C-alpha positions as CSV (number, residue, x, y, z in Angstrom):
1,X,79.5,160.9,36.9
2,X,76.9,160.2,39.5
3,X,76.1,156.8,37.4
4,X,79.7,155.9,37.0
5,X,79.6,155.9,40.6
6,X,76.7,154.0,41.4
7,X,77.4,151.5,39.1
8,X,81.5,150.7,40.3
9,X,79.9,150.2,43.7
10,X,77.1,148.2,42.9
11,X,79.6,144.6,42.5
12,X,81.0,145.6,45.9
13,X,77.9,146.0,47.4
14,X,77.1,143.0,46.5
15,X,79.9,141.0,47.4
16,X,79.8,142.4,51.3
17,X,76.3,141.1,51.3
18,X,77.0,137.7,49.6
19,X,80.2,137.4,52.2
20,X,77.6,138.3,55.4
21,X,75.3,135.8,54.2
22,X,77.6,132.8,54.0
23,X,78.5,133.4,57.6
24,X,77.7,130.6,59.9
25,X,75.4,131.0,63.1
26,X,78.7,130.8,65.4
27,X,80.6,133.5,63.3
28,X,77.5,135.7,63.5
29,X,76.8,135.5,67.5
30,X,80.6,136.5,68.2
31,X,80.9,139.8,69.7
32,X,84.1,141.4,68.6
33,X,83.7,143.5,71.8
34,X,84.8,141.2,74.0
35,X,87.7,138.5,73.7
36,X,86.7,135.3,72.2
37,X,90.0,133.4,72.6
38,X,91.7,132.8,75.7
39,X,95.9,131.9,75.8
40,X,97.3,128.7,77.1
41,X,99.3,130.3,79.5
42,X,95.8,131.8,80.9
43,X,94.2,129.0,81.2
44,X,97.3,127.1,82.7
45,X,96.5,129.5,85.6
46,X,93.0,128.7,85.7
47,X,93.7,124.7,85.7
48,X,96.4,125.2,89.0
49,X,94.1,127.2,90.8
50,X,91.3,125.0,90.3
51,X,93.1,121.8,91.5
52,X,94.7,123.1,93.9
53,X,92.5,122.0,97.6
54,X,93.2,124.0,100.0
55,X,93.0,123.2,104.4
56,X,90.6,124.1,106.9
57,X,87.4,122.5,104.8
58,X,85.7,119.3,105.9
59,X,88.3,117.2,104.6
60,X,90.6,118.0,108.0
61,X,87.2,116.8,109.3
62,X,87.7,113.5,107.7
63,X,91.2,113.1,108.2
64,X,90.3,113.8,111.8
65,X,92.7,116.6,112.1
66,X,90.9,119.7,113.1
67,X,87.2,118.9,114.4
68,X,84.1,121.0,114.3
69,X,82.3,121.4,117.7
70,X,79.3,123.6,116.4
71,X,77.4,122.4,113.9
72,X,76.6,125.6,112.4
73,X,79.4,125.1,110.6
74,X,80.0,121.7,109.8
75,X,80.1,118.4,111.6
76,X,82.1,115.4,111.8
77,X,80.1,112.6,110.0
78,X,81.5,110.7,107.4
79,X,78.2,110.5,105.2
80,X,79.8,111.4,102.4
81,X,77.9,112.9,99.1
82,X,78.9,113.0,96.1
83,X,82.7,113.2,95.0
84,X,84.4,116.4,93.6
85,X,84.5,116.5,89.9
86,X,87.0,118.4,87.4
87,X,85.6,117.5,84.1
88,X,85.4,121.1,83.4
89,X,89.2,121.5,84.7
90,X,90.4,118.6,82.4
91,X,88.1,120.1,79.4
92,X,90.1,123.0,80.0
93,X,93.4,121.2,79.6
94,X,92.4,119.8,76.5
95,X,91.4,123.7,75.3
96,X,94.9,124.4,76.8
97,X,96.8,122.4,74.4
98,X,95.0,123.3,71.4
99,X,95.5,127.3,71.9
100,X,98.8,126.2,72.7
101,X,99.3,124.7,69.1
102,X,97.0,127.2,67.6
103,X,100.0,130.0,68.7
104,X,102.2,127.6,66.8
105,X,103.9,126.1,69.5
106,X,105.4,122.1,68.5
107,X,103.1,119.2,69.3
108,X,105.3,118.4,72.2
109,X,105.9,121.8,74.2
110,X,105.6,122.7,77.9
111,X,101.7,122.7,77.9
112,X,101.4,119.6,76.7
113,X,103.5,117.9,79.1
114,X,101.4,119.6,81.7
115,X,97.8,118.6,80.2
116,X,99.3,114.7,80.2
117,X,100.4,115.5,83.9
118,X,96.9,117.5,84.8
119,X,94.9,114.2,82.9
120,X,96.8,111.5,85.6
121,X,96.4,114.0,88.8
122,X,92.6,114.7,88.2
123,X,91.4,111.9,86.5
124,X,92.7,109.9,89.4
125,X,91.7,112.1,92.0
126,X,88.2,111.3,91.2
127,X,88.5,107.6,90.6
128,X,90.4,108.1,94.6
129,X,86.8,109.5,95.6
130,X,84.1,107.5,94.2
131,X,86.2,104.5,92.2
132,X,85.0,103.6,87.7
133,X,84.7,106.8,86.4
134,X,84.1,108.0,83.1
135,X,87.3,108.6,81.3
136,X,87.9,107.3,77.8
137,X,84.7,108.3,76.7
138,X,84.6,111.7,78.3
139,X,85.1,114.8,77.3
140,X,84.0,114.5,73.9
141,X,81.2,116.7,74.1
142,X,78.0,115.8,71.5
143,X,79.9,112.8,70.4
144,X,79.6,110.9,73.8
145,X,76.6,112.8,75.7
146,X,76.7,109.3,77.5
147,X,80.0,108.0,78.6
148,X,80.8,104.6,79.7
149,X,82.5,103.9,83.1
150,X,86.3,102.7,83.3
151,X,87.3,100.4,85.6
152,X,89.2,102.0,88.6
153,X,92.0,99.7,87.2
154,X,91.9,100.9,84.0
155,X,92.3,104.7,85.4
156,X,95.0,104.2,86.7
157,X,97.2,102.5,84.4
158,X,96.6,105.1,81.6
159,X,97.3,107.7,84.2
160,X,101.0,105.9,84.1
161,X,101.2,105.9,80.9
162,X,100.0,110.3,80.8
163,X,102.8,110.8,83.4
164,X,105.5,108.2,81.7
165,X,104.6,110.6,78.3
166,X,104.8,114.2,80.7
167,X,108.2,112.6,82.3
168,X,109.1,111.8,78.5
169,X,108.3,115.1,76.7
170,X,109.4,117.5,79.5
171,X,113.2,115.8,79.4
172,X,113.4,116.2,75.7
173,X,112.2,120.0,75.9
174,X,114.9,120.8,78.5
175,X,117.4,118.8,76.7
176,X,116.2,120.9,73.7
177,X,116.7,124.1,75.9
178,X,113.1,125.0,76.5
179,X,113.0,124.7,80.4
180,X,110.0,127.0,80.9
181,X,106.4,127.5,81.0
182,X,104.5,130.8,81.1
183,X,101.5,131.0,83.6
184,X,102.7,128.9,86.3
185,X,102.1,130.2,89.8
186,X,103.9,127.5,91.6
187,X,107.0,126.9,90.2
188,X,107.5,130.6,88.1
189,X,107.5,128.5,85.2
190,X,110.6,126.1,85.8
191,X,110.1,123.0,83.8
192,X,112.3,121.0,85.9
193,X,110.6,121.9,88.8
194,X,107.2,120.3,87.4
195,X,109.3,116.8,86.1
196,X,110.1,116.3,89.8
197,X,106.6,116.9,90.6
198,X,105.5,114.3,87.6
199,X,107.5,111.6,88.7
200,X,106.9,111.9,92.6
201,X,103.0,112.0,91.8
202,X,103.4,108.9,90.0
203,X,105.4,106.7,93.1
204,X,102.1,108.4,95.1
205,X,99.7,106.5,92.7
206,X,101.5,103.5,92.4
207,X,101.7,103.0,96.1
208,X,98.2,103.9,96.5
209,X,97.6,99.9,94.9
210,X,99.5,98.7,97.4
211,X,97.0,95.9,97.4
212,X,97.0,95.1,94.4
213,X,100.9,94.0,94.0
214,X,99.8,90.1,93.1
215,X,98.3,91.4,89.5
216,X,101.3,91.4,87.6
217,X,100.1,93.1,84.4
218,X,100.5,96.2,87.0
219,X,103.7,95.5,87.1
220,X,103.3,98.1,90.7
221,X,107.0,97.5,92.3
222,X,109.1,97.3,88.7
223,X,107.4,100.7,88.2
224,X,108.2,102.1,91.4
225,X,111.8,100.4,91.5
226,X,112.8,101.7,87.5
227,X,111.8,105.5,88.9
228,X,113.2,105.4,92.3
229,X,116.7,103.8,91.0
230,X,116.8,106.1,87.9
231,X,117.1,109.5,88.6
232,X,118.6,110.6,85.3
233,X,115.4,109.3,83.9
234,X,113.3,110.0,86.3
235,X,114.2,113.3,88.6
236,X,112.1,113.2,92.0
237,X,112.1,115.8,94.0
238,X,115.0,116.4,96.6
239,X,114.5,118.7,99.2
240,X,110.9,120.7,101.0
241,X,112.1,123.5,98.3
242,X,110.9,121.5,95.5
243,X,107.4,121.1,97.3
244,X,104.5,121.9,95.1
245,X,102.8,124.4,97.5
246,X,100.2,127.1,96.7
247,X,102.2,130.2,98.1
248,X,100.0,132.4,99.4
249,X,100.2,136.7,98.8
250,X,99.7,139.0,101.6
251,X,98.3,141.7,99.3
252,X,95.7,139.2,97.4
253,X,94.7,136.1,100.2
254,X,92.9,137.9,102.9
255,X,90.0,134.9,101.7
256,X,92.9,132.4,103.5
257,X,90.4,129.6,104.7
258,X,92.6,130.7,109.1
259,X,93.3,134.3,109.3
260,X,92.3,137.0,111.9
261,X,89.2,138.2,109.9
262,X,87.4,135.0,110.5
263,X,88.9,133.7,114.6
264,X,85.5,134.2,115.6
265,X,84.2,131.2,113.5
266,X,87.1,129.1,113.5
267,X,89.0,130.1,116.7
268,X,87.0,128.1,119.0
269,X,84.2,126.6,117.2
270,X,86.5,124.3,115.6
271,X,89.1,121.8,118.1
272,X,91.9,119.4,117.5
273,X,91.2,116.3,117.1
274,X,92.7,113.1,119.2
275,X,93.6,111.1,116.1
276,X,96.7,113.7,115.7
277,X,96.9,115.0,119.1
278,X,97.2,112.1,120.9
279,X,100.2,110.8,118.2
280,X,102.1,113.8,118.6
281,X,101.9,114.0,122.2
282,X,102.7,109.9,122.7
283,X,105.5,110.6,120.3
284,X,106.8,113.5,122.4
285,X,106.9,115.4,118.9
286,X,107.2,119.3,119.2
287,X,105.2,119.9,115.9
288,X,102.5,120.1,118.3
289,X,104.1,123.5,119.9
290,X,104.1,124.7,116.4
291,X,100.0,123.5,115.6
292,X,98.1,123.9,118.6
293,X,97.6,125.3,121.5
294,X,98.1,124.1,125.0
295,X,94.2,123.7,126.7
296,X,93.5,126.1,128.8
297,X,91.8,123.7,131.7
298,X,94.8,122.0,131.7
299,X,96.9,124.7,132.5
300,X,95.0,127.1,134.4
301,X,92.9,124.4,136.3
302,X,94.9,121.9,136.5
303,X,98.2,123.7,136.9
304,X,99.8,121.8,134.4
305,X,103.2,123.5,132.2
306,X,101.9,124.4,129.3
307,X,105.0,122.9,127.3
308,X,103.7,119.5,128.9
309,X,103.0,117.4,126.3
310,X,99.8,116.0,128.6
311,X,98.5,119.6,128.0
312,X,97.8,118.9,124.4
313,X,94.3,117.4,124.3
314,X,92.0,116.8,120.8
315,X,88.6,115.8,121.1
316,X,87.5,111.6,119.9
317,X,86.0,112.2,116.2
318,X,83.2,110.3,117.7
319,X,81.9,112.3,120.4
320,X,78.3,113.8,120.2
321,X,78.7,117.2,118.6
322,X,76.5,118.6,121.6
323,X,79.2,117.1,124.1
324,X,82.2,118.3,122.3
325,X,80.9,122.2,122.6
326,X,80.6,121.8,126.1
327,X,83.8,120.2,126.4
328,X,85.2,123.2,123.7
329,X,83.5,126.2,125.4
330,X,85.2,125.0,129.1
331,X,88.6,125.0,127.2
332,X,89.1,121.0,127.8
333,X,90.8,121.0,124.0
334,X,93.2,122.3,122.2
335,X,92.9,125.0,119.4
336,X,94.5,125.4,116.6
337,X,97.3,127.5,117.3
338,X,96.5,131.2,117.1
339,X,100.1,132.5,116.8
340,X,100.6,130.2,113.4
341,X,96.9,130.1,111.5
342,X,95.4,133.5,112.7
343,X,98.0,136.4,113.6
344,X,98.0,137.4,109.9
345,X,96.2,138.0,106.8
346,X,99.1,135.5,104.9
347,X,98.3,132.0,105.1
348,X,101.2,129.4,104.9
349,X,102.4,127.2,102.1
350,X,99.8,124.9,101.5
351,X,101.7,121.3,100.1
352,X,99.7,119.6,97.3
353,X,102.6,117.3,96.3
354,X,105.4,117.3,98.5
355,X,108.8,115.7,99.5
356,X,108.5,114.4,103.3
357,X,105.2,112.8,102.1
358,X,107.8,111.4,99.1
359,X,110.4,110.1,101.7
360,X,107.7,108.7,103.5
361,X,106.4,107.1,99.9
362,X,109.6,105.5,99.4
363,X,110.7,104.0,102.6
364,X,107.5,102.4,102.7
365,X,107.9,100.7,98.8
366,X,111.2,99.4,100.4
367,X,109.7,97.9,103.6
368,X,107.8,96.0,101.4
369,X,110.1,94.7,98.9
370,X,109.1,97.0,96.5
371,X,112.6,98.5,95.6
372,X,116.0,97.9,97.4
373,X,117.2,100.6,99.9
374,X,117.3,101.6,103.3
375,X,114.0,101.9,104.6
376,X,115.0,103.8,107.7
377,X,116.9,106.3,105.4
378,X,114.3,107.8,104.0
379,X,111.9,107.7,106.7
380,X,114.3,109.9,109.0
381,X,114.6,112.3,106.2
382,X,111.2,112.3,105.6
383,X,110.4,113.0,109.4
384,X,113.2,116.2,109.3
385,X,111.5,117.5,106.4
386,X,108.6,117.8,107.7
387,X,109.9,119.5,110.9
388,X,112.1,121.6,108.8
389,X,108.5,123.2,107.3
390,X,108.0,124.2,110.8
391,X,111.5,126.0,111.5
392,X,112.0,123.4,114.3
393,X,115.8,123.0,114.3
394,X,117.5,119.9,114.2
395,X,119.5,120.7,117.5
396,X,118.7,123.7,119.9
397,X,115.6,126.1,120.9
398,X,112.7,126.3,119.4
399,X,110.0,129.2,120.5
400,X,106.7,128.4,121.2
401,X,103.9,131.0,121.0
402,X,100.5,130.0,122.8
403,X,97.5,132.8,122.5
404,X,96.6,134.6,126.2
405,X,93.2,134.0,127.6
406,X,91.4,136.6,127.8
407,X,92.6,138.8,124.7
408,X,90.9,140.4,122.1
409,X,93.2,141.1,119.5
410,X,95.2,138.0,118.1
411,X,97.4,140.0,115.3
412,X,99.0,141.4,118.6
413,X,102.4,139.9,119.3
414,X,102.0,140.7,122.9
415,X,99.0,138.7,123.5
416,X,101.0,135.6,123.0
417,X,102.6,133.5,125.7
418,X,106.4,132.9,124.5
419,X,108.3,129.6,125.5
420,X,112.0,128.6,124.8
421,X,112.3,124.3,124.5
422,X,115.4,122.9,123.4
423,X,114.8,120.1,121.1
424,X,117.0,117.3,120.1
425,X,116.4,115.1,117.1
426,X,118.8,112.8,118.2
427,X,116.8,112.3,121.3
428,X,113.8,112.1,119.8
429,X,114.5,109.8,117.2
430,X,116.0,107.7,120.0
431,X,112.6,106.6,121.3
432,X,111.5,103.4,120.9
433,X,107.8,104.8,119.5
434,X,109.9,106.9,117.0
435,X,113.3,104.9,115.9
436,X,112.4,102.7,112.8
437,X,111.6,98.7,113.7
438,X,111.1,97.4,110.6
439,X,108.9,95.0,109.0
440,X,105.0,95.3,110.4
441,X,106.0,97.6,113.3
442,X,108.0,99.7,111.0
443,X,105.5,100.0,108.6
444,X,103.2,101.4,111.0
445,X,105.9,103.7,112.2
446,X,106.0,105.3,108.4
447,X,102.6,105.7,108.2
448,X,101.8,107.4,111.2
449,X,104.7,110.4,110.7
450,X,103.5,110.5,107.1
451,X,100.2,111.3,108.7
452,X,101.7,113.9,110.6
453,X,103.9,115.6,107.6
454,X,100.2,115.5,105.7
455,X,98.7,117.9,108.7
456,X,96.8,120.8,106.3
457,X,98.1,119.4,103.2
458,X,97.3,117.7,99.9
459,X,93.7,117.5,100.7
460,X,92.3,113.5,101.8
461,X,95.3,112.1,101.3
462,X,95.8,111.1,105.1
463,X,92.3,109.4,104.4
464,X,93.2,107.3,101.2
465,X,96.1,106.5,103.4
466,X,94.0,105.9,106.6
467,X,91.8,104.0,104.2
468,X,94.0,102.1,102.7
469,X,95.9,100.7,105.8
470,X,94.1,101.4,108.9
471,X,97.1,103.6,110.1
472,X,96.8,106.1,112.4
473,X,93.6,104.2,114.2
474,X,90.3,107.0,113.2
475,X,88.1,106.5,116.0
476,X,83.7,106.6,115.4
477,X,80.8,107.5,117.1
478,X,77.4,109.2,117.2
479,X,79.8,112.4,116.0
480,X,80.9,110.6,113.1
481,X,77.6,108.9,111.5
482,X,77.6,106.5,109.2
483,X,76.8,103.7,111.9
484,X,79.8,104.0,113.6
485,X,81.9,103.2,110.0
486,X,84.5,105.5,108.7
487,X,82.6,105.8,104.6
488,X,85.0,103.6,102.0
489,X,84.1,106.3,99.0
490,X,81.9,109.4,97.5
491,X,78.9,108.7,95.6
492,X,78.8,109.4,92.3
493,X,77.1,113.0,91.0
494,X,73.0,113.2,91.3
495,X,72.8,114.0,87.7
496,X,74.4,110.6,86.2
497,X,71.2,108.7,87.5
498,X,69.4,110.7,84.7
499,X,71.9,111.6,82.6
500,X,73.6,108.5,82.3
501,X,71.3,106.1,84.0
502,X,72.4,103.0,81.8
503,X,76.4,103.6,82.6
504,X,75.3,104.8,85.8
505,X,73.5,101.6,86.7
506,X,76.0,99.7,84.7
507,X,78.8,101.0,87.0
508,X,77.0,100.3,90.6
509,X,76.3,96.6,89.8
510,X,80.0,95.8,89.0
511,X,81.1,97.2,91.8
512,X,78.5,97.8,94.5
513,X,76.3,95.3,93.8
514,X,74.0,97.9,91.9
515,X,73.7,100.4,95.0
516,X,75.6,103.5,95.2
517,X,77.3,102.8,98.3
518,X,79.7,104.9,100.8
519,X,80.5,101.7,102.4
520,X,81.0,99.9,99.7
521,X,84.8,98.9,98.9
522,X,86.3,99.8,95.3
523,X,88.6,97.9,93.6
524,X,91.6,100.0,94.9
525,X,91.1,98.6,98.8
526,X,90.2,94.8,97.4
């Protein structure tokens, strides 16, 4: 019996070990211990939270918002290093779509349309920061180890064509009935939430080659007109409740870049900067109430109210670093306002893509011919959006909450100053500084309050706007480096001069006559 044993299990035996043996390395090394697949709507999470930029790094630096005056942490010079990079993001993406498919979801479902959406936002993104970048060749892993620079052009018109196919795909799933998306943390998922966002990225982009409008192959204002007149087509966002803003959660963000764990570093070794300050206050805009603080020299030394606007004082962008902490530690500046950015552990909505900067986006396109509307329409709504985010009523009192020299504790409410100002849009849009002009003037006008709806939001974009029209003015100095320049661009990574040292090179002599220049000007600003 023992024999008739042995010999029934002898052809199984064997089988088992001829199965182990035709196993490839890969299938071998996987440890069944741990999980070795991750789901789309996992990685969707990972993708947001990795693009999303959040305030109070040195990019408020650079959009001379919020200055540092200690340079133990940070300074204010514009010698820029290299650019951000999200290959890794966007090689997620693709790894998105695939386990999508691979859990037998259609070839056009929700994650899809996001990955052609994530493709345009980071792709250009980069090209923003340091102009050709590796796209069409990247991403492929052995088969490309050396990808070839795209021209900054080039970028950017397949990053229309990504959002054109996410606008596309995302109408015919909520025509179809599929209208959401599991994993998304800024929307809870609603599809046509995230077409608004699509389409209102896109009039960003397009805009953003404003200088470019005499290449017709662009085709820049059709674009921008066909969206904007369209809205069946093409849904854009319609109020601040369709902003795509990382929400922060008071049980999970006490890392908030402003809270009260960390006033001691940025309570007073950080100031406001001029560049903003000094627009607010010429505007007679109350936003300021709501972002800073009054100085304190100002009011206590020079008697001053401190709901005078001429008590609201940033620091030039320029200044010697050294000079600026004096200037800081005798309370000559105003602070970021304590009430707002440290009384709490919850940080506020931070705007990646939002609809006053939209407004803004629009009534500019129609100052310059770019679509047919009314300019000063838009612009209005654009500049009651943005006051709107800051509870500042349309007509009647808003309450201002300045920190109390001297305290210790700013999570107490009665450390805090309180001040009742009536506020009146209709007054304050009545200023000649404020009501729209048209033409040059007004084009100014739209610029500057778009710089002031981007105040802690959607990372450099008040740069590339700076940047690209010299509106508001950023000032220079020995604080700011760079020779008394404001840098044009980020330099490319460290590793592509080994890496990729032929595309590398390649790329710098189109462009920058061969040196990897922060000065020098990419095709976007030409």
């Amino acid at each position: 019996m023992k024999n008739i044993v042995k010999t029934c299990f002898l052809p199984v035996l064997l089988a088992l070990a001829t199965t182990g043996c035709n196993k490839d390395f890969e299938e071998l090394t996987i440890n069944e211990n741990k999980p070795n697949s991750v789901p789309a709507s996992l990685l969707l999470n990972g993708i947001l939270n990795d693009a999303f930029e959040a305030p109070n790094g040195q990019y408020e630096a650079w959009d001379q918002y919020y200055l540092n005056n200690y340079d133990y942490y940070g300074n204010n010079r514009y010698d820029f290093g290299s650019g951000t990079i999200y290959y890794t993001t966007l090689k997620n993406v693709g790894l998105m779509e695939s386990q999508a498919r691979t859990a037998g979801l259609d070839a056009v479902n929700p994650y899809e349309a996001l990955g052609n959406f994530f493709r345009a936002y980071l792709f250009t993104r980069m090209s923003l920061e340091m102009g050709d970048i590796p796209q069409s060749q990247a991403l492929q892993g052995l088969a490309a180890l050396t990808p070839a620079y795209d021209a900054q052009k080039d970028v950017f018109t397949q990053a229309f064509t990504w959002l054109e196919s996410a606008n596309t795909d995302l109408a015919s799933l909520i025509a179809g009935g599929t209208t959401t998306v599991t994993g998304d943390i800024y929307f809870n998922g609603d599809l046509k939430q995230w077409q608004k966002v699509v389409n209102t990225l896109r009039l960003r982009l397009l805009l953003s080659l404003s200088k470019k409008t005499a290449e017709q192959d662009l085709a820049l204002a059709s674009q921008f007109a066909a969206i904007v007149n369209n809205p069946t087509k093409y849904p854009l966002m319609q109020a601040n409740a369709d902003n795509m803003q990382y929400v922060y959660i008071a049980a999970t963000n006490n890392f908030y870049p402003n809270n009260n764990r960390n006033f001691g570093q940025d309570g007073s070794r950080k100031n406001m900067s001029a560049t903003y300050v000094s627009l607010l206050t010429r505007l007679k805009d109350p936003r300021v109430y709501m972002t800073c603080e009054p100085a304190r020299y100002s009011v206590d030394n020079l008697k001053q109210s401190a709901t005078d606007f001429a008590s609201f004082v940033g620091a030039d962008a320029g200044l010697d670093l050294g000079e600026m902490y004096n200037n800081a530690g005798q309370q000559k500046y105003s602070f970021l306002n304590r009430k707002r950015y440290f009384s709490t552990l919850t940080g506020e909505p931070s705007i990646q893509i939002g609809y006053p900067e939209l407004c803004f986006n629009i009534a500019e396109a129609i100052n310059r011919g770019w679509v047919i509307g009314n300019a000063e329409t838009y612009y209005t709504a654009g500049i009651q959006a943005s006051m709107l985010y800051y509870g500042i009523p349309t007509n009647g009192n808003l309450t201002a909450s300045f920190y109390r020299p001297g305290s210790t504790d700013v999570t107490s409410a009665a450390n805090y100053d309180t001040y009742t100002v009536p506020f009146s849009f209709s007054d304050y849009y009545a200023q000649p500084t404020v009501k729209y002009a048209g033409g040059t003037t007004g084009l100014t006008q739209i610029v500057q309050q778009k710089y002031l709806a981007l105040f802690r939001h959607s990372g450099l974009e008040a740069y590339y706007n700076y940047r690209r029209t010299g509106v508001p003015n950023f000032t220079t100095g020995p604080g700011t480096g760079n020779s008394g320049r404001i840098a044009l661009r980020f330099q490319y990574p460290t590793s592509e001069r080994t890496a990729n040292t032929a595309n590398y090179q390649d790329a710098l002599q189109r462009q920058f006559g061969g040196n990897d220049d922060i000065n020098g000007v990419m095709y976007q600003l030409k």
